[in-house]
Amino acid sequence: MLRVKGDTQRLLDSSRVPDSEKENVLKSRMKWTSKLESQCSDKGCYYNMSSERNNELERIMAKYNIAPM
């Protein structure tokens, strides 16, 4: 979860990322958070969903040449 939060912040703070992409990241974060809260009740689920989200963020980060946490 800390990596997801940190990588999200890096994307939002970067001047390389266009505002439209930042908006998409925030929108998808809200959807992901809602899904996480409604579907997960154990650590394994939280881990898997966090891992998937972090992979999504890292793909976006690679597109803009930003190093992940």
Short mmCIF file of C-alpha atoms in Angstrom, two decimals:
data_model
loop_
_atom_site.label_atom_id
_atom_site.label_comp_id
_atom_site.label_asym_id
_atom_site.label_seq_id
_atom_site.Cartn_x
_atom_site.Cartn_y
_atom_site.Cartn_z
CA MET A 1 0.00 0.00 0.00
CA LEU A 2 2.86 2.38 0.75
CA ARG A 3 4.28 1.82 -2.74
CA VAL A 4 0.91 2.55 -4.32
CA LYS A 5 0.62 5.77 -2.34
CA GLY A 6 4.22 6.81 -3.03
CA ASP A 7 4.10 6.05 -6.74
CA THR A 8 0.77 7.86 -7.09
CA GLN A 9 2.30 10.90 -5.43
CA ARG A 10 5.36 10.78 -7.67
CA LEU A 11 3.12 10.81 -10.73
CA LEU A 12 1.04 13.68 -9.42
CA ASP A 13 4.12 15.72 -8.45
CA SER A 14 5.98 15.24 -11.73
CA SER A 15 6.09 18.05 -14.25
CA ARG A 16 6.56 15.44 -17.00
CA VAL A 17 3.03 14.12 -16.58
CA PRO A 18 0.29 16.07 -18.36
CA ASP A 19 -2.66 17.27 -16.30
CA SER A 20 -5.03 15.01 -18.22
CA GLU A 21 -2.99 11.96 -17.20
CA LYS A 22 -2.93 13.15 -13.59
CA GLU A 23 -6.72 13.42 -13.68
CA ASN A 24 -6.95 9.86 -15.04
CA VAL A 25 -4.68 8.62 -12.25
CA LEU A 26 -6.87 10.29 -9.62
CA LYS A 27 -10.09 8.94 -11.15
CA SER A 28 -8.73 5.42 -11.38
CA ARG A 29 -7.45 5.72 -7.82
CA MET A 30 -10.95 6.50 -6.58
CA LYS A 31 -12.39 3.50 -8.46
CA TRP A 32 -9.61 1.25 -7.16
CA THR A 33 -10.09 2.42 -3.56
CA SER A 34 -13.81 1.81 -3.74
CA LYS A 35 -13.28 -1.66 -5.19
CA LEU A 36 -10.64 -2.45 -2.58
CA GLU A 37 -12.93 -1.44 0.29
CA SER A 38 -15.94 -3.33 -1.06
CA GLN A 39 -14.20 -6.55 -2.11
CA CYS A 40 -11.32 -7.15 0.28
CA SER A 41 -11.57 -8.57 3.75
CA ASP A 42 -8.19 -10.27 4.13
CA LYS A 43 -4.52 -9.46 3.71
CA GLY A 44 -4.15 -11.62 0.61
CA CYS A 45 -6.81 -9.67 -1.25
CA TYR A 46 -5.28 -6.33 -0.20
CA TYR A 47 -1.86 -7.54 -1.33
CA ASN A 48 -3.10 -8.76 -4.72
CA MET A 49 -5.10 -5.64 -5.49
CA SER A 50 -2.26 -3.38 -4.33
CA SER A 51 0.17 -5.29 -6.51
CA GLU A 52 -2.09 -4.94 -9.55
CA ARG A 53 -2.55 -1.23 -8.92
CA ASN A 54 1.17 -0.69 -8.51
CA ASN A 55 1.81 -2.47 -11.80
CA GLU A 56 -0.63 -0.09 -13.50
CA LEU A 57 1.11 2.91 -11.95
CA GLU A 58 4.55 1.65 -12.92
CA ARG A 59 3.47 1.31 -16.56
CA ILE A 60 2.38 4.95 -16.52
CA MET A 61 5.58 5.97 -14.78
CA ALA A 62 7.69 4.18 -17.40
CA LYS A 63 5.81 6.09 -20.12
CA TYR A 64 7.02 9.37 -18.58
CA ASN A 65 10.44 8.10 -17.48
CA ILE A 66 9.73 8.38 -13.76
CA ALA A 67 11.46 5.98 -11.38
CA PRO A 68 9.09 4.00 -9.12
CA MET A 69 9.67 3.62 -5.41
#
